CSV table of C-alpha atoms in Angstrom, one decimal:
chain,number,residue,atom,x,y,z
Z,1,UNK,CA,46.8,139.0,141.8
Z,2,UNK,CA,49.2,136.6,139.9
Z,3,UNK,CA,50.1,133.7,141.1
Z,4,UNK,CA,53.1,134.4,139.0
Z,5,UNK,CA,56.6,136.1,140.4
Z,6,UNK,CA,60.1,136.6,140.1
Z,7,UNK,CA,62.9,135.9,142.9
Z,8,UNK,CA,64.8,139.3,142.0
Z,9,UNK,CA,68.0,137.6,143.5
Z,10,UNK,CA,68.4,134.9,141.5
Z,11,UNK,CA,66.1,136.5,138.5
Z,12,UNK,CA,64.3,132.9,138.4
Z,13,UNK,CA,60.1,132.9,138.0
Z,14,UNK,CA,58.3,130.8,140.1
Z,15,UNK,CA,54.6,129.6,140.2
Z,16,UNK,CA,52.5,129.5,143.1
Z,17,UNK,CA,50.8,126.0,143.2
Z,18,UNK,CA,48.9,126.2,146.2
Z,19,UNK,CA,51.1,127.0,149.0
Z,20,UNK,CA,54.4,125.7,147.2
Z,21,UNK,CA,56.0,128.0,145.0
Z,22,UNK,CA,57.9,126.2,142.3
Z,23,UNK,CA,60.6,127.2,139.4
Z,24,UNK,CA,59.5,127.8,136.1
Z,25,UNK,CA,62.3,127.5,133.5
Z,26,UNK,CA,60.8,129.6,130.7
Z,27,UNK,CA,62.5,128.8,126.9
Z,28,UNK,CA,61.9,131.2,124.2
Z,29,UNK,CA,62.0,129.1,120.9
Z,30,UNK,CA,62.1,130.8,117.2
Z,31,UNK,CA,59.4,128.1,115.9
Z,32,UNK,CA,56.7,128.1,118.6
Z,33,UNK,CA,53.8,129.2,117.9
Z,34,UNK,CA,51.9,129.1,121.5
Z,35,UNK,CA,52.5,128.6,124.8
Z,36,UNK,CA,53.5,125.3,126.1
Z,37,UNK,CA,54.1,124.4,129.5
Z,38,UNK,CA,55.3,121.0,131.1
Z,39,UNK,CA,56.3,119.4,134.1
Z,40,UNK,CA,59.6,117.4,134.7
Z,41,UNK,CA,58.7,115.5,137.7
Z,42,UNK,CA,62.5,114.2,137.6
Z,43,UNK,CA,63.9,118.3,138.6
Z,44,UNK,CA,60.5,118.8,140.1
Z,45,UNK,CA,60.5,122.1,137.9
Z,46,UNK,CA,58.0,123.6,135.5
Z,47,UNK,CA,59.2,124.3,131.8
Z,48,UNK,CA,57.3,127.0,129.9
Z,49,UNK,CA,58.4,127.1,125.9
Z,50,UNK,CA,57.2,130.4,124.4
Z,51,UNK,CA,57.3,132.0,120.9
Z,52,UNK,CA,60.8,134.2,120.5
Z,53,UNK,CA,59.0,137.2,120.7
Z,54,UNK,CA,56.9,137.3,123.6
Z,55,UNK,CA,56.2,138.9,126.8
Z,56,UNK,CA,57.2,136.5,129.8
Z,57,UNK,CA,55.4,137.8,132.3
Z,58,UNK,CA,52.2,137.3,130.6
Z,59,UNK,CA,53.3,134.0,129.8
Z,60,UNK,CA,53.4,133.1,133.5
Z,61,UNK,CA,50.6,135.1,134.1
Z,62,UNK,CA,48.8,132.2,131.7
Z,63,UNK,CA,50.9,129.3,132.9
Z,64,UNK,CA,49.9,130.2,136.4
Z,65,UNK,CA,46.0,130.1,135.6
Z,66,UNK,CA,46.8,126.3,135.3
Z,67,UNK,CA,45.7,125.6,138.3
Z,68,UNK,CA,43.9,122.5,137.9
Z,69,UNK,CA,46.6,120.9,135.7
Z,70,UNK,CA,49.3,122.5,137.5
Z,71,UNK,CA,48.0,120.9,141.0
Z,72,UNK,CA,48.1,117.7,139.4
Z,73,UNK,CA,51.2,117.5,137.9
Z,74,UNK,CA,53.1,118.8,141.1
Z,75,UNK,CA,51.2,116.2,143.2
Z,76,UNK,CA,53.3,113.5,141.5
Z,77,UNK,CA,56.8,115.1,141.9
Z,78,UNK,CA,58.2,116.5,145.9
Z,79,UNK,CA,59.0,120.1,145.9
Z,80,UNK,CA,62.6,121.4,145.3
Z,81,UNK,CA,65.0,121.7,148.0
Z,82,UNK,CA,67.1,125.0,147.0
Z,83,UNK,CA,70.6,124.3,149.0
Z,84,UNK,CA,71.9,126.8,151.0
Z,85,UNK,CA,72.6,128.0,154.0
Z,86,UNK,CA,70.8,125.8,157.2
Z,87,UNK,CA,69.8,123.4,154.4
Z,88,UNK,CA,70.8,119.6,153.7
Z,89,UNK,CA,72.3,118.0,151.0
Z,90,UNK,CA,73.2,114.5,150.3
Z,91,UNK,CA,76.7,113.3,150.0
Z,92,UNK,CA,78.0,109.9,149.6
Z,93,UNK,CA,74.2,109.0,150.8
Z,94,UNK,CA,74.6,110.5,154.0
Z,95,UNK,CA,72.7,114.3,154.7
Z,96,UNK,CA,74.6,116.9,155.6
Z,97,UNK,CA,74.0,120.8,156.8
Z,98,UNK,CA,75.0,123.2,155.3
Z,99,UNK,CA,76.7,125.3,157.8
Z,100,UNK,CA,77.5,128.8,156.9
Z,101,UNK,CA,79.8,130.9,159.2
Z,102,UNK,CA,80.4,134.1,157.1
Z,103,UNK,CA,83.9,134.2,158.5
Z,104,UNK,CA,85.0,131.1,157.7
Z,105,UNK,CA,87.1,130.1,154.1
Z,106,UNK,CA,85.1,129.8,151.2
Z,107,UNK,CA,86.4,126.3,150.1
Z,108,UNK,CA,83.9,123.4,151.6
Z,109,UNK,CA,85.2,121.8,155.0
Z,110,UNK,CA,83.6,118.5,155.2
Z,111,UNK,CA,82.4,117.2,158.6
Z,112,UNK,CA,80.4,113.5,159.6
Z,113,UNK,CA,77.0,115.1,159.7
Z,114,UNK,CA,78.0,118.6,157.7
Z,115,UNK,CA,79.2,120.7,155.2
Z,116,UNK,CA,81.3,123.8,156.6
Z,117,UNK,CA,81.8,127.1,154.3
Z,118,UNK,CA,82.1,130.7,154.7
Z,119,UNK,CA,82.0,133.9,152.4
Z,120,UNK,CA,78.9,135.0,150.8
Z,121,UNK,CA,75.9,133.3,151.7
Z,122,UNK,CA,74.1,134.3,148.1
Z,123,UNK,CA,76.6,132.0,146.4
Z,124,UNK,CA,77.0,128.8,149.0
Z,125,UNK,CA,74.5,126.8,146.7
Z,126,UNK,CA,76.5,127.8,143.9
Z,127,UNK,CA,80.0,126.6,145.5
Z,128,UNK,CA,78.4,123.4,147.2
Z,129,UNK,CA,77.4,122.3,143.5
Z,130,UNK,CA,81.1,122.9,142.5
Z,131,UNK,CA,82.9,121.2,145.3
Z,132,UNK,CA,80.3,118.2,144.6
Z,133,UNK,CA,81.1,118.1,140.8
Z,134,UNK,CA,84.2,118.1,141.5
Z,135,UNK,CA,84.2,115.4,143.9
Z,136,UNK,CA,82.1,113.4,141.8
Z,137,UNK,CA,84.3,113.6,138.9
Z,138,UNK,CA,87.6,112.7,141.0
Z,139,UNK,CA,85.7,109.8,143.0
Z,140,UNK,CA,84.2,108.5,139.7
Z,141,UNK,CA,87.9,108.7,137.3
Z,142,UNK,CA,89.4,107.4,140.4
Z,143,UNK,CA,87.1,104.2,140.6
Z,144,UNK,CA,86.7,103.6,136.6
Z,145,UNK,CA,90.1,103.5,136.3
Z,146,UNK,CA,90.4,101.0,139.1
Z,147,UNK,CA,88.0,98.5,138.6
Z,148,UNK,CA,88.7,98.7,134.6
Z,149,UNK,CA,92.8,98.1,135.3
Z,150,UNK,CA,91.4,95.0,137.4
Z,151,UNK,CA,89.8,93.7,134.5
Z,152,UNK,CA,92.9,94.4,132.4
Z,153,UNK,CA,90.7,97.1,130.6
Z,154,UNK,CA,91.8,100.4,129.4
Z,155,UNK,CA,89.3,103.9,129.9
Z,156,UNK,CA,89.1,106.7,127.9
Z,157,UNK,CA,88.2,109.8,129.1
Z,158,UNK,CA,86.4,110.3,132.5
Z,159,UNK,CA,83.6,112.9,132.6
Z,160,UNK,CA,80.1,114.1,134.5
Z,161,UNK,CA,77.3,115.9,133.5
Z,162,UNK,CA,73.8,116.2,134.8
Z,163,UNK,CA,71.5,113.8,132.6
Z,164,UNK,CA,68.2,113.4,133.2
Z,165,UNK,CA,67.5,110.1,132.0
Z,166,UNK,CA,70.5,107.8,132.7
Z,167,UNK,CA,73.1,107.7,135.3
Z,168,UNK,CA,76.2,106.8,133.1
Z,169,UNK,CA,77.3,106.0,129.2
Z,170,UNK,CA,80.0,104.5,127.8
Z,171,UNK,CA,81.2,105.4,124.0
Z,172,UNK,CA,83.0,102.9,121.3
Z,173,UNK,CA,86.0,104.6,122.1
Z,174,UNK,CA,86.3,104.0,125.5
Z,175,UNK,CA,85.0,107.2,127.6
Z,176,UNK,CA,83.1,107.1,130.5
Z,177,UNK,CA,80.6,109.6,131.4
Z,178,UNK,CA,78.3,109.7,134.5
Z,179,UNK,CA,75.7,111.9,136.3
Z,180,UNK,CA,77.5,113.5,138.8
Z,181,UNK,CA,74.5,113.7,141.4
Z,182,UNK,CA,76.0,109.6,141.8
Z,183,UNK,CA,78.2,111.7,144.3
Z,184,UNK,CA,75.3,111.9,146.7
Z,185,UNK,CA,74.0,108.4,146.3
Z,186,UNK,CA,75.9,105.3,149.2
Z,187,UNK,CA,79.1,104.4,148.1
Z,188,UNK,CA,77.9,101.0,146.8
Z,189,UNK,CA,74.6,102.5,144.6
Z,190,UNK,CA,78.1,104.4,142.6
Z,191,UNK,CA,80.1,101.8,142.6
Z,192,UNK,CA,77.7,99.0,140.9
Z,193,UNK,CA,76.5,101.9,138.4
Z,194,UNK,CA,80.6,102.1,137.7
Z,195,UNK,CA,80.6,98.7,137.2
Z,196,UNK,CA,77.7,98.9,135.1
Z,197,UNK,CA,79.9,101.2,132.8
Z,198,UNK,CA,83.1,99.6,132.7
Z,199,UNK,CA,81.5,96.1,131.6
Z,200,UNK,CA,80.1,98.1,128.2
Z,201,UNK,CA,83.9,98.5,127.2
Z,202,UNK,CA,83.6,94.8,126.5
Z,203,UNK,CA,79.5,94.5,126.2
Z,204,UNK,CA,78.1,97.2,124.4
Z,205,UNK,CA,74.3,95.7,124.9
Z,206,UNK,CA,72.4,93.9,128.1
Z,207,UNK,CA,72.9,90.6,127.7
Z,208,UNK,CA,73.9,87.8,129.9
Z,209,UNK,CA,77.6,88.3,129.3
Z,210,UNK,CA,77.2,92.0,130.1
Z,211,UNK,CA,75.0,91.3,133.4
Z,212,UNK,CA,77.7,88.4,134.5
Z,213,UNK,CA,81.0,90.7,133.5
Z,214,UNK,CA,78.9,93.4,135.7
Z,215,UNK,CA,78.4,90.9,139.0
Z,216,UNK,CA,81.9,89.7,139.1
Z,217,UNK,CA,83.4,93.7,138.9
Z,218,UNK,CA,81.2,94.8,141.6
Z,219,UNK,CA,81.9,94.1,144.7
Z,220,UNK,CA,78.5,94.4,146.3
Z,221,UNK,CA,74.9,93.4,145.3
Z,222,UNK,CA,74.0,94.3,142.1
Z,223,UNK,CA,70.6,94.3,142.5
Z,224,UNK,CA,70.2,96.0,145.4
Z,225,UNK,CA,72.3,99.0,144.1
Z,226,UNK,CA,69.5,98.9,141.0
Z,227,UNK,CA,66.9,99.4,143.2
Z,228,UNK,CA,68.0,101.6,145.4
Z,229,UNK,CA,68.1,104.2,141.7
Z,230,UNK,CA,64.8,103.2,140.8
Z,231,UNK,CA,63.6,104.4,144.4
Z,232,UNK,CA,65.7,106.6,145.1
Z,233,UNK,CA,67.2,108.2,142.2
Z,234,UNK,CA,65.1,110.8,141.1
Z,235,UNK,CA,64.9,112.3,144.1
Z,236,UNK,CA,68.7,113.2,143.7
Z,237,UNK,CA,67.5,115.6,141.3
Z,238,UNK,CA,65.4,117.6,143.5
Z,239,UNK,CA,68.5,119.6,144.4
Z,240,UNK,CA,69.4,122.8,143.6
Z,241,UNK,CA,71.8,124.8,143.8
Z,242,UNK,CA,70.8,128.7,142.4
């Protein structure tokens, strides 16, 4: 039998890797010219490039004969945590439930310890990504804008995205971008990465002026905010949402 399969719901493969089944992300690219599987350790997903034409399933059939390298590659990375209903999500570094009551409105209700919403349960993950997004992106606007207009700076545009490899930008002309899984992280891990950003609208490298302009807009400990995202931070990316 395979250890190879597809979640009809969702239509997304998965691998079974010993008693974990993980999500395959399967790309079909005109110029390949074999089967190439890799792990991102930072989604805790498996991504399986294939030529254009191609039949996936015996693609994962291969992919999931892997067995030795795919043990050892998911031994470095913890499994996903698919958010839904009964599950827990981070926000504003503190877990919450997900509470589902089918009867109750569809927008998120926010509690200390949970996050209420109702409607269908097959698309909870779904809107608990949304409402997060877009309270990243409000929280985030709301604080550039604050601690730049302290510094007598102006911001550009505001946006969020979901990078894997850094946790804000800043562009020549002024606009801000972050990831918006910062919306999980404590408030003061978001607030020194904001910082972070708003000092490249006068630094636009590392340097000493940059990492001083940096301490005096924050208004915690720097440091401790930068190692929190080097323990912490790739584990925000575990979550998922469909």
């Amino acid at each position: 039998m395979s250890n190879a399969w597809f979640n009809s719901r969702a239509e997304a493969p998965h691998i079974q890797v010993g008693d974990d089944a993980w999500p395959v992300r399967v790309v079909q690219h005109a110029q390949s010219r074999r089967y190439r599987l890799v792990f991102d350790a930072a989604r805790g997903q498996l991504r399986l490039t294939v030529p254009r034409r191609t039949n996936v399933r015996a693609a994962l059939k291969w992919a999931s004969e892997q067995q030795e390298w795919l043990t050892e590659q998911v031994g470095k990375a913890a499994l996903p945590v698919l958010v839904g209903p009964g599950a827990s999500v981070p926000f504003l570094g503190i877990d919450r439930r997900v509470d589902w009551i089918p009867a109750a409105p569809r927008a998120i209700g926010i509690d200390p310890d949970a996050l209420r919403v109702g409607g269908p349960a097959e698309t909870v993950g779904r809107r608990v990504e949304r409402w997060l997004k877009g309270q990243a992106l409000a929280l985030l606007e709301r604080e550039s804008r604050d601690i730049a207009a302290r510094a007598g700076l102006a911001v550009g545009r505001v946006g969020v995205g979901d990078p894997r490899s850094r946790w804000g930008s800043c562009t020549h002309d002024g606009d801000l971008r972050y990831s918006w899984r910062l919306v999980m992280a404590p408030d003061h891990v978001r607030r020194a990465t904001v910082a972070h950003e708003v000092a490249h609208l006068v630094h636009m490298d590392h340097g000493p002026a940059f990492h001083a302009l940096v301490d005096e807009l924050h208004d915690g400990d720097v440091a401790a905010a930068r190692g929190w995202l080097r323990r912490e931070g790739r584990g925000l990316h575990r979550y998922r949402f469909s």
